[in-house]
Coordinates of C-alpha atoms in Angstrom, one line a residue:
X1 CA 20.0 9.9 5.4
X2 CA 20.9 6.5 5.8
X3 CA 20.3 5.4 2.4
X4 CA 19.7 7.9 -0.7
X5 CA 19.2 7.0 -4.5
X6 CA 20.1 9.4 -6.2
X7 CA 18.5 8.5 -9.8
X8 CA 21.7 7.5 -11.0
X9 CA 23.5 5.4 -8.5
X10 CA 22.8 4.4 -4.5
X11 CA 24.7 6.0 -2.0
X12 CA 24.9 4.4 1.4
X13 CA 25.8 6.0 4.6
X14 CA 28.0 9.1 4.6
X15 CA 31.7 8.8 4.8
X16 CA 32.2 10.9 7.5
X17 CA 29.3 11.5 9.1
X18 CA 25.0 11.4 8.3
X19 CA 23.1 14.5 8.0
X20 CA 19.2 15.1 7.0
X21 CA 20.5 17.5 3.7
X22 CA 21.4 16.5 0.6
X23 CA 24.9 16.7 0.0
X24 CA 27.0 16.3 -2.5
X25 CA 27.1 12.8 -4.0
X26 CA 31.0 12.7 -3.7
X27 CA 30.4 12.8 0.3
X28 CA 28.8 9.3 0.0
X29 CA 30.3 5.5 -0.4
X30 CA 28.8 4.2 -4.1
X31 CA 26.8 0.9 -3.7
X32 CA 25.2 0.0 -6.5
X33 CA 24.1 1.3 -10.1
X34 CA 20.7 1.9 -11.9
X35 CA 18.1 2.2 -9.0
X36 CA 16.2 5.1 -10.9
X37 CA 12.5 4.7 -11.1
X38 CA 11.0 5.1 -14.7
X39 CA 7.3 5.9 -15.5
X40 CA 6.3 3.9 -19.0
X41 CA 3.1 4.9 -20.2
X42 CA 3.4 2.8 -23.6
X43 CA 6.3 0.6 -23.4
X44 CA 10.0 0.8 -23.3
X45 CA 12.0 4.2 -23.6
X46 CA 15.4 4.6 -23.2
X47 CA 16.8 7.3 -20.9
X48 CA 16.9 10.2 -23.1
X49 CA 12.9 9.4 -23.1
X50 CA 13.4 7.8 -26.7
X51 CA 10.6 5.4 -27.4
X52 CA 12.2 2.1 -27.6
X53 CA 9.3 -0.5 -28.0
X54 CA 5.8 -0.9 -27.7
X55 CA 5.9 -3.9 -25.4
X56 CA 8.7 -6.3 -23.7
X57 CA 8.4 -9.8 -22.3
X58 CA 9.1 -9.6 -18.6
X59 CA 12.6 -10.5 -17.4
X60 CA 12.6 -13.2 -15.3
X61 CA 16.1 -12.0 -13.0
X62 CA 14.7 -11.9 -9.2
X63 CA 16.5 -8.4 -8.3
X64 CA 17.8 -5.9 -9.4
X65 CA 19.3 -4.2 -6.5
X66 CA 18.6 -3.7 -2.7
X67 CA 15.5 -2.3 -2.4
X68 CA 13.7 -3.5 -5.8
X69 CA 13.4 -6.9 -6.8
X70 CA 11.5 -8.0 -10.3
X71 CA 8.0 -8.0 -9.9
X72 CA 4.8 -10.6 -11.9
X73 CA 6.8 -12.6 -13.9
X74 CA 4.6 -14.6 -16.0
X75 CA 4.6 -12.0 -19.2
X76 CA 1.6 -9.7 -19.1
X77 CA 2.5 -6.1 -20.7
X78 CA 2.1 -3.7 -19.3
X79 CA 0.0 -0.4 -21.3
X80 CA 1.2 1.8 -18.3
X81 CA 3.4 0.8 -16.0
X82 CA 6.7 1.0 -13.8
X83 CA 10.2 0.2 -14.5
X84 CA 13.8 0.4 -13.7
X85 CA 16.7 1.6 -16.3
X86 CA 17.7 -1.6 -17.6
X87 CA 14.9 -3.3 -17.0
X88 CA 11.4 -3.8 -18.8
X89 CA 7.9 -2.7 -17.8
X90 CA 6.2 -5.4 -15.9
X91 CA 2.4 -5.9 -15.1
X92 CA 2.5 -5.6 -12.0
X93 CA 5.5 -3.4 -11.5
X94 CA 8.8 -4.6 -9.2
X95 CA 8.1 -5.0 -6.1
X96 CA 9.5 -2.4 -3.3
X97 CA 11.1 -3.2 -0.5
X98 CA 12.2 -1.1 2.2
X99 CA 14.0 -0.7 6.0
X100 CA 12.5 0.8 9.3
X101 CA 14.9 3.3 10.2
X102 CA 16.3 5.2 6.8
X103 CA 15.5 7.4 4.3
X104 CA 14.8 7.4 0.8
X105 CA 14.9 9.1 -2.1
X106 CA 13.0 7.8 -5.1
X107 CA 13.4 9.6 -8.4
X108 CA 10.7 9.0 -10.4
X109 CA 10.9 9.8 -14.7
X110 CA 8.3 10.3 -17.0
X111 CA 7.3 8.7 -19.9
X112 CA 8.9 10.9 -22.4
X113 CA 5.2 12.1 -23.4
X114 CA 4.1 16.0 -22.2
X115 CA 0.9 14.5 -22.4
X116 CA 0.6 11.5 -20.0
X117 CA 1.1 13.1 -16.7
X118 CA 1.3 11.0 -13.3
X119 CA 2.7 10.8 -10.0
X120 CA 3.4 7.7 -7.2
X121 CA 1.1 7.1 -4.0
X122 CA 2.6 4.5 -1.4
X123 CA -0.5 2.6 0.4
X124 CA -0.7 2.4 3.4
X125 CA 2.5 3.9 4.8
X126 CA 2.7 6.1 8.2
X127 CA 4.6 8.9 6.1
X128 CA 3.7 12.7 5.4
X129 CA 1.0 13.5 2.5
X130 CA 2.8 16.6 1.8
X131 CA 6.1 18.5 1.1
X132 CA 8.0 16.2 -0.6
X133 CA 6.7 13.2 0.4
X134 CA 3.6 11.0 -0.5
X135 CA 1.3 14.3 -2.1
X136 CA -1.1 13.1 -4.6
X137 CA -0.9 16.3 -5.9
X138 CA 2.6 16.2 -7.4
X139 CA 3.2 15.6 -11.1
X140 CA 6.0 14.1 -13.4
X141 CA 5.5 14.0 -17.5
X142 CA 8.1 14.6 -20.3
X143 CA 12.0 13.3 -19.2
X144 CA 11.7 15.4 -16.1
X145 CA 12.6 13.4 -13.1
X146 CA 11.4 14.4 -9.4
X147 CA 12.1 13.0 -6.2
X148 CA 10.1 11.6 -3.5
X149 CA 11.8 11.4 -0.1
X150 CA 9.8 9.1 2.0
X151 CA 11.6 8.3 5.8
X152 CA 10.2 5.1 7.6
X153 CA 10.7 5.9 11.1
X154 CA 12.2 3.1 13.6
X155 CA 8.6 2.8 15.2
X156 CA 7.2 1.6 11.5
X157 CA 5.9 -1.5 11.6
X158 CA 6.9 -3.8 9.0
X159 CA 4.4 -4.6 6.7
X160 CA 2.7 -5.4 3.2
X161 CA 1.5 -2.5 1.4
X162 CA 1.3 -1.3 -2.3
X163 CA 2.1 1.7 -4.5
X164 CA 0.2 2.6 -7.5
X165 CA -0.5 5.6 -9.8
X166 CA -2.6 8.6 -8.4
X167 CA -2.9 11.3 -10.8
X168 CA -6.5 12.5 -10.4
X169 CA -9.3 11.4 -13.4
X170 CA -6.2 9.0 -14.5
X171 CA -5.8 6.0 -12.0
X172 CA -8.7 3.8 -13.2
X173 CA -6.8 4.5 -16.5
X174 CA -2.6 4.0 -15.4
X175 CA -3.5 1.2 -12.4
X176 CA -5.5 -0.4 -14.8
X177 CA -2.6 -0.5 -17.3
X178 CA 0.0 -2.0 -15.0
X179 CA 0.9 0.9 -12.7
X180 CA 1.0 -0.9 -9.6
X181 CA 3.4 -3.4 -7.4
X182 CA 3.7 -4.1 -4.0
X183 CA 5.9 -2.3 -1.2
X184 CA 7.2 -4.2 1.5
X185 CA 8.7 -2.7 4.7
X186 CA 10.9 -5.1 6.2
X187 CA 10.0 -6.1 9.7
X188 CA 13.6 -5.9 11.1
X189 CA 14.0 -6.2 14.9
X190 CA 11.1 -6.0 18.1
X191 CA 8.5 -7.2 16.1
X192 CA 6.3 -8.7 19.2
X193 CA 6.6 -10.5 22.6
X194 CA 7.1 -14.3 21.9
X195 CA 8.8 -14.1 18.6
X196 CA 11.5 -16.7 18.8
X197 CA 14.0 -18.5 15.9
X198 CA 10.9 -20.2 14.8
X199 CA 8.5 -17.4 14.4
X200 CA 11.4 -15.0 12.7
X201 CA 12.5 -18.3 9.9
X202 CA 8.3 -18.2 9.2
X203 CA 8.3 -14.1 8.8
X204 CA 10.7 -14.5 6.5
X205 CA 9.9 -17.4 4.7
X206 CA 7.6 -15.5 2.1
X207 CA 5.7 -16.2 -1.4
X208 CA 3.6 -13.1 -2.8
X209 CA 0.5 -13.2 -4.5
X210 CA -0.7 -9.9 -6.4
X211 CA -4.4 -10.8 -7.6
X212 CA -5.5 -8.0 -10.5
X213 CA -7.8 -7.8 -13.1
X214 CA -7.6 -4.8 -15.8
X215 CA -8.9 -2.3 -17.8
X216 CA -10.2 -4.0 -20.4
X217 CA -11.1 -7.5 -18.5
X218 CA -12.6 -6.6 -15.1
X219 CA -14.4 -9.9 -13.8
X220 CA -10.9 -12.2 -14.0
X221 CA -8.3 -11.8 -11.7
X222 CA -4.9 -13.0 -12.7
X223 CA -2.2 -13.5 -10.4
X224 CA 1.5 -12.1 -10.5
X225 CA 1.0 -11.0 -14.0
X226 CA 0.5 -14.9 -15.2
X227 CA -1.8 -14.3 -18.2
X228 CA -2.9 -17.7 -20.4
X229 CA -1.6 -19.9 -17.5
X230 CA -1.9 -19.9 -13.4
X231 CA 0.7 -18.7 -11.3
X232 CA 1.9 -21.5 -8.9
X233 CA 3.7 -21.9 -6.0
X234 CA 6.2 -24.6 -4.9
X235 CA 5.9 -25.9 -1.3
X236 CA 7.7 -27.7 0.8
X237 CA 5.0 -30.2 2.4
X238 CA 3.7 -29.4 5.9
X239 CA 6.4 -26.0 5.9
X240 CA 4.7 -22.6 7.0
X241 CA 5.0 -20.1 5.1
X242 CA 4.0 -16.6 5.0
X243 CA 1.6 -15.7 1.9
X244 CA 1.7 -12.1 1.1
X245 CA -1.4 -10.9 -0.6
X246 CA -2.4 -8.2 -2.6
X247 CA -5.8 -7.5 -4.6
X248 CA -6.0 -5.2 -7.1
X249 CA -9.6 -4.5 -8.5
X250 CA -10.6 -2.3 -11.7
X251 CA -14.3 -3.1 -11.8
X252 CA -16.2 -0.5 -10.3
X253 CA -19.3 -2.6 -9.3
X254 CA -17.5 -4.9 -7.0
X255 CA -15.4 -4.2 -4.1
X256 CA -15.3 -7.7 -2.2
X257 CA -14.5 -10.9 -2.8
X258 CA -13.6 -14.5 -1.1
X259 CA -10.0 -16.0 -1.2
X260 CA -10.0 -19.6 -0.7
X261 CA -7.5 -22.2 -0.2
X262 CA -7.8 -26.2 -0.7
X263 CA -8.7 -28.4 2.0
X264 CA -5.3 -30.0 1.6
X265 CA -4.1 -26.6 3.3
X266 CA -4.0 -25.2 6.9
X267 CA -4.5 -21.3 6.8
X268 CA -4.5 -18.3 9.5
X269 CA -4.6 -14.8 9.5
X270 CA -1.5 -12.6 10.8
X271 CA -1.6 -9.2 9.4
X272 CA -4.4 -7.5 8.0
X273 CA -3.6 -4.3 5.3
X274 CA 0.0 -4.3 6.3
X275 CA -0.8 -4.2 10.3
X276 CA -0.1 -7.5 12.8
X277 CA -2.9 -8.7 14.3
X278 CA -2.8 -7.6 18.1
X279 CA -2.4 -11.4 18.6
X280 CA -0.8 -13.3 15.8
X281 CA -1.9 -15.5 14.4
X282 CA -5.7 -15.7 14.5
X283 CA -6.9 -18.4 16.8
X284 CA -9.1 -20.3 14.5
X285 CA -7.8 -21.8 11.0
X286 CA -9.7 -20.7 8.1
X287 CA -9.7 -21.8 4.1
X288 CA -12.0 -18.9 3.3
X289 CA -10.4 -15.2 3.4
X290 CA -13.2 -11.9 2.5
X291 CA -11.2 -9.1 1.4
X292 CA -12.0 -6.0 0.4
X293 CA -10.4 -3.3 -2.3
X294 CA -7.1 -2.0 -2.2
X295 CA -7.2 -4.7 1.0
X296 CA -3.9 -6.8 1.8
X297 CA -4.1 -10.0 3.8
X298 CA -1.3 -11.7 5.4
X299 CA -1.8 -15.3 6.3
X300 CA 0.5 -18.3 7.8
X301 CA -0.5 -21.4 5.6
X302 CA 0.6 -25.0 4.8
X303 CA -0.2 -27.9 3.3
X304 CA -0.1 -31.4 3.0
X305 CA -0.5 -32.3 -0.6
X306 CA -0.7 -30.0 -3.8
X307 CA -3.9 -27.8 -3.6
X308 CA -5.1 -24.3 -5.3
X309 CA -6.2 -21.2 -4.6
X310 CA -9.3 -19.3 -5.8
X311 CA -10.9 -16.4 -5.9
X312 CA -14.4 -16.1 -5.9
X313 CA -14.3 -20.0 -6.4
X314 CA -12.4 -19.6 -9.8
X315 CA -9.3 -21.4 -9.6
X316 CA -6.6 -18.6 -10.1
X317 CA -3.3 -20.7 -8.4
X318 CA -2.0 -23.9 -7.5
X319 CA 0.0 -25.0 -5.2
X320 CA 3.0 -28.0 -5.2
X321 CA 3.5 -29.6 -2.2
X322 CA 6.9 -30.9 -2.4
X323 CA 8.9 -33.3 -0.2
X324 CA 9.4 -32.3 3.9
X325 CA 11.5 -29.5 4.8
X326 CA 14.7 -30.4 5.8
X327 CA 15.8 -26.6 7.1
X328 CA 17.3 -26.8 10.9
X329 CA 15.1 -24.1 12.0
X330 CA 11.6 -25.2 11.3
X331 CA 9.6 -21.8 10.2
X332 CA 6.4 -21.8 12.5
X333 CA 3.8 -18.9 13.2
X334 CA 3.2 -19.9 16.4
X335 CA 5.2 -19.1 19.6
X336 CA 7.4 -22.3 20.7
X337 CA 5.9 -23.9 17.4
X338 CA 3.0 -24.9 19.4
X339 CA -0.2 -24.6 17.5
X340 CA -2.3 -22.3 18.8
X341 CA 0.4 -20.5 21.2
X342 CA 0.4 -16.7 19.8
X343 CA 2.7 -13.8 20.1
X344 CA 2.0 -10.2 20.9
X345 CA 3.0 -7.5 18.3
X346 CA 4.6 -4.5 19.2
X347 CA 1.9 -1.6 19.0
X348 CA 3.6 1.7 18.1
X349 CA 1.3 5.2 18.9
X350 CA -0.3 5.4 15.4
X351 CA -1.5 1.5 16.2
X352 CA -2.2 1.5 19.9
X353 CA -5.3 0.0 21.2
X354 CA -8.0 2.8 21.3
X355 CA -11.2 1.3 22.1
X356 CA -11.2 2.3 25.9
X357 CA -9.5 5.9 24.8
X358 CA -11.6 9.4 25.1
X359 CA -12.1 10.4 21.7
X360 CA -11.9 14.1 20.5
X361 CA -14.8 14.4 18.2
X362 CA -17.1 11.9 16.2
X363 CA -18.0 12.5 12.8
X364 CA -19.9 11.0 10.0
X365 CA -18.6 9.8 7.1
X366 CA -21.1 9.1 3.7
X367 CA -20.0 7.7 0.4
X368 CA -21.0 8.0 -3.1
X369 CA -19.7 7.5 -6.3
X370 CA -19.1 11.1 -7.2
X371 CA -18.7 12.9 -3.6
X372 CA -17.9 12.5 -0.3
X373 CA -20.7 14.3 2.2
X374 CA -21.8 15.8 -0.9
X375 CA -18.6 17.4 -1.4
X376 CA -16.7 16.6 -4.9
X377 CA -12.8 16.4 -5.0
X378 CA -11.6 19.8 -4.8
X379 CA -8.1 21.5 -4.3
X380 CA -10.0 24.5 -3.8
X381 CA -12.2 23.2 -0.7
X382 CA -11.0 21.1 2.1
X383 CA -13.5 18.9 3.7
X384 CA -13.7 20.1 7.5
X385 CA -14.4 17.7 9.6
X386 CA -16.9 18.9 12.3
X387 CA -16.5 22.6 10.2
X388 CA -13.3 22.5 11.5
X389 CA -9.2 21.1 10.5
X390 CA -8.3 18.0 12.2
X391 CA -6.0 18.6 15.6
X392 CA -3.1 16.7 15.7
X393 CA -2.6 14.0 18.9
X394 CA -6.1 14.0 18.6
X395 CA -8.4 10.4 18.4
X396 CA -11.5 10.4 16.5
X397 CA -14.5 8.1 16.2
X398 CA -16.2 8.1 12.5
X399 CA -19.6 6.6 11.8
X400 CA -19.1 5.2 8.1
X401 CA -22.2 5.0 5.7
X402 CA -20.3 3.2 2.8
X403 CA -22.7 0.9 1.0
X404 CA -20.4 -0.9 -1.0
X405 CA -17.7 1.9 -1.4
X406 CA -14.6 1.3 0.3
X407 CA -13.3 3.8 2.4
X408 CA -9.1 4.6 2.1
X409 CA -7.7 6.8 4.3
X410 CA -4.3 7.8 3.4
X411 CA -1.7 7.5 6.5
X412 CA -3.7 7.0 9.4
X413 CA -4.7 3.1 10.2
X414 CA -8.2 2.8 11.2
X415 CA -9.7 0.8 14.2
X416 CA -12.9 -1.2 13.9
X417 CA -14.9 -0.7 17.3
X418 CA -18.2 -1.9 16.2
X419 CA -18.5 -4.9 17.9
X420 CA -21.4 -6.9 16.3
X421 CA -20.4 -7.0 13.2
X422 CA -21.7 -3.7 11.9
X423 CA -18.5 -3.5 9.4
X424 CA -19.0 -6.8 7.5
X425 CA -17.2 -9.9 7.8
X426 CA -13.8 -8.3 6.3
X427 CA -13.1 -6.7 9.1
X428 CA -12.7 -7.8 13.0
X429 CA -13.4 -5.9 16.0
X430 CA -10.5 -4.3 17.6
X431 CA -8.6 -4.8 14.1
X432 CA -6.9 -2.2 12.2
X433 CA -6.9 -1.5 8.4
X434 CA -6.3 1.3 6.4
X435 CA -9.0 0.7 4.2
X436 CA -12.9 -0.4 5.0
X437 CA -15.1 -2.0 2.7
X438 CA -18.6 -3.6 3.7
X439 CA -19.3 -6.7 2.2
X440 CA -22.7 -8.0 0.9
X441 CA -23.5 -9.4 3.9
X442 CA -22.2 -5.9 6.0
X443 CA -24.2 -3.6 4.1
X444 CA -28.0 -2.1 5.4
X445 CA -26.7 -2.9 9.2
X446 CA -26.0 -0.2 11.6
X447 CA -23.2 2.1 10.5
X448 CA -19.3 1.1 10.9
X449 CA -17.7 2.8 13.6
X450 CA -13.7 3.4 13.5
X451 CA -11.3 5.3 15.5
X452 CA -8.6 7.2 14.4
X453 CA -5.2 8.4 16.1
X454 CA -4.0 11.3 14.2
X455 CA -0.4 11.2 16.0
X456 CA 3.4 11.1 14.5
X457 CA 2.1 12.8 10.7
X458 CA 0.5 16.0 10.5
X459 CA -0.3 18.4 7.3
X460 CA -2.7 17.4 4.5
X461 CA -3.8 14.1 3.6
X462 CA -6.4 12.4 2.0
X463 CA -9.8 10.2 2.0
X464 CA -10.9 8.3 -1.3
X465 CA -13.4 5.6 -2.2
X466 CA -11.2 3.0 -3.9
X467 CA -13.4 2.1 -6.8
X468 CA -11.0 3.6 -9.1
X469 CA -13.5 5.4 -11.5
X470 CA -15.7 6.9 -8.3
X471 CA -12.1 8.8 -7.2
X472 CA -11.6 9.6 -10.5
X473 CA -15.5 10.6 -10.4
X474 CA -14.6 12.5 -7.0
X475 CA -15.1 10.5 -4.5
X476 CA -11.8 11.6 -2.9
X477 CA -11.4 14.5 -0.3
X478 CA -8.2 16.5 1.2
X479 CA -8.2 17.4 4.9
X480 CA -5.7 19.2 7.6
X481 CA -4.1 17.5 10.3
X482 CA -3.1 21.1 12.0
X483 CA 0.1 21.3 14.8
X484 CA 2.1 18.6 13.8
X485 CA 5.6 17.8 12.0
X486 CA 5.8 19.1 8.8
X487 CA 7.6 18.0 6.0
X488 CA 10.0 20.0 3.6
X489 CA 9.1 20.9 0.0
X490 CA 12.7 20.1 -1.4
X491 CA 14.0 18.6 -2.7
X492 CA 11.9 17.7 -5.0
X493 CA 12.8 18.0 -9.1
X494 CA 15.9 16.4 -10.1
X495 CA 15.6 17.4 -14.0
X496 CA 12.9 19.7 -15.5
X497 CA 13.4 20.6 -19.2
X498 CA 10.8 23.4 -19.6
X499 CA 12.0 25.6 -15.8
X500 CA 9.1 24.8 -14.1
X501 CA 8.2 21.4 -12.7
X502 CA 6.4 19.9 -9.6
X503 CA 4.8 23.1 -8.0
X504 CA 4.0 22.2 -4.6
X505 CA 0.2 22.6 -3.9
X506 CA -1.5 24.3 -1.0
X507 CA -5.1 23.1 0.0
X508 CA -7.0 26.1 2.3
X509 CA -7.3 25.5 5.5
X510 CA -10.9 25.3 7.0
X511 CA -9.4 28.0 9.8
X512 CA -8.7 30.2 6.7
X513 CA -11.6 30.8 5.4
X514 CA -15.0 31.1 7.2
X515 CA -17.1 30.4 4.2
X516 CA -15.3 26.4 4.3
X517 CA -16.7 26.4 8.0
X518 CA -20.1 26.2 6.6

């Protein structure tokens, strides 16, 4: 692969020439030391698993090496949580970055305790749920180390996702401790028709904003781990910038809430959940964002003089407004830095427009806080959808019944297609988003109807609600994609200490068994 980490050091590009095995680590140029992932569930180990400390004050160094950079910042510990060899465990965790086009390895170490098990989900990436990739069914504990390769294909489009803890009846547990941080993939090159010098300067003129409350606190949302204070944000006055958001929710009886920003500031939506809008930015201006669970929201904002920003309408940010930019390419969202001139983005299969497409099959979708279709979580029972496995290069419609649960589907971007409003106001026809949630306002309307391409991925993936306790509850399902790619198994333990680590786990197929078709 292009890139590999190796849970030791980074090795780049092969001297001689690239290959999809793992080979020897003498084969590969050295870049850069200590890019190993380690799982803390109580503080600070060392790396013979040696408890070290019960808690750290976050350090405030911006990176750490190409493809993590320090995550929060403002000194919230973290009960479980992510770090890096050298560095501390941070609430949230460092933030992710990633490159269309290569391949990574990340080696993940537990906590040094048999007992606290857990594993790593990425949200909302196009990658495999299986082999060695993003399977929610894989396990780390002890000092064993095991490796996730995860390849973002050239077609990826860059976005704003997440990564969080997923070990099943843990996650309300380890996200609420700190097990979480945000995953960017870089946007790189043919990002849409009409991006010019301006529009590329505003991509990548950035400020994040991770909004989570936690397991003991639910109703407050604090922002980039600032606890006792609020986070805030330096701005150059009248500069566009692109705010990267993240909300992270524990409370299990919410799963929507309003993002607002001052009337001293101009905002629009670009991406929604990681995904460009078709046409970006939105055409209208708004200072009121609803966002769901789990949701990300990317929006192109300035402002005039210092404002904040609020959640719910509690104050949770501020923003300085600074002196004029003075940078020779002005950052602008718009096309020609015209206001109101958008670009197109480059649709890839897995995002293509589908609401004039012939759909394969439509099914119903129900949530609850313990099942899914009346069916609990079970590695024993696949759902089948239609009594049947999902075909690959297939497109389905789904009729969601969700109340106030919010539908994630792992992988596979969904597209609203109800057009009067049947989804709720945080979602807009034709949009996609890889995870629904009906507002207030949504909910006892007629049902939400998405399409689905199932292209690029296949193998097992799965459905959730996101209220973390109703997964943990069951509210989660596994289902086939059958006759696509599949993805290896290895490798996938570094280290195990006790000879058997990491079993990869089969889910029946519904094709398998007649009694599943039922």
């Amino acid at each position: 692969p292009e890139v590999v980490y190796d849970g030791v050091e980074m090795w780049a590009q092969p001297k001689e020439s690239s290959t999809e095995e793992y080979e020897d680590p003498n084969a590969y140029e050295m870049m850069e030391e200590e890019d190993e992932v380690v799982y803390d569930s109580f503080g600070l180990y060392d790396e013979g698993g040696n408890f070290v400390a019960e808690s750290m004050e976050y350090d405030e160094s911006e990176e750490y090496y190409e493809s993590f950079e320090g995550g929060g910042g403002g000194g919230r510990y973290a009960t479980f949580g992510w770090r890096i060899p050298g560095g501390e465990c941070t609430w949230p965790g460092p933030t992710m970055r990633m490159s269309r086009g290569k391949t990574y390895g990340l080696f993940v170490r537990g906590s040094g305790n048999e007992d606290t098990v857990t594993n790593i989900h990425t949200h909302g990436l196009h990658i495999p749920g299986h082999g060695n990739a993003d399977d929610v069914t894989r396990t780390v504990s002890g000092s064993d180390v095991i490796i996730y390769e995860y390849h973002i294909p050239t077609y990826h489009m860059g976005g704003t996702h997440w990564y969080h803890a997923h070990w099943h009846h843990h996650s309300e547990q380890f996200v609420g401790g700190g097990a979480f941080g945000m995953l960017i993939v870089e946007d790189g090159s043919n990002v849409g028709t009409g991006v010019d010098a301006g529009v590329e300067a505003f991509l990548k003129n950035e400020k994040i904003f991770i909004a989570s409350n936690h397991e003991d606190i639910y109703g407050p949302f604090i922002v980039n781990g600032v606890e006792g204070d609020l986070e805030s944000y330096d701005f150059n006055s009248d500069e566009w910038y692109r705010l990267r958001i993240l909300t992270v929710n524990l409370d299990p009886n919410t799963s929507s809430r309003t993002i607002s920003f001052g009337d001293e500031c101009q905002a629009y939506a670009i991406a929604h959940d990681g995904i460009f809008r078709f046409e970006v930015p939105a055409r209208t201006a708004q200072n009121d964002f609803s966002i769901g669970d789990a949701s990300r929201l990317d929006v192109a904002i300035r402002c005039a003089f210092d404002s904040t920003i609020s959640i719910n309408d509690e104050t949770v940010a501020t923003i300085k407004a600074g002196q004029p930019s003075t940078k020779s390419v002005v950052p602008s969202p718009f096309k020609s830095s015209i206001e109101g001139q958008s670009w197109s983005s480059t649709r890839p299969d897995y995002l293509a427009d589908l609401r004039d497409a012939i759909t394969y099959y439509t099914y119903e979708l129900k949530l609850d806080e313990t099942n899914i279709n009346q069916q609990t979580y079970s590695l024993e029972k696949p759902l089948c959808l239609g009594h049947s496995d999902v075909q690959y290069g297939s497109i389905y419609e789904w009729e969601l019944r969700l109340s106030y649960h919010p539908l994630h589907l792992h992988i596979y971007p969904m597209q609203v297609v109800s057009e009067n409003n049947e989804c709720g106001e945080n979602h807009e026809y034709g949009e996609f988003y890889d995870t629904i949630t009906i507002s207030n306002e949504g909910r006892g309307r007629s049902r939400c109807k998405v399409r689905i391409a199932f292209v690029d991925v296949g193998g097992k993936t799965l459905m959730q609600c996101h209220l973390f306790k109703h997964g943990d509850q069951g509210a989660m399902a596994f289902f086939h994609v059958v006759g696509g790619p599949t993805q290896p198994n290895e490798p996938r333990v570094h280290e195990c200490a006790s000879g058997l680590c990491d079993e990869p786990v089969s889910i029946p197929l519904c094709s398998s068994d007649e009694s599943l078709n039922t």
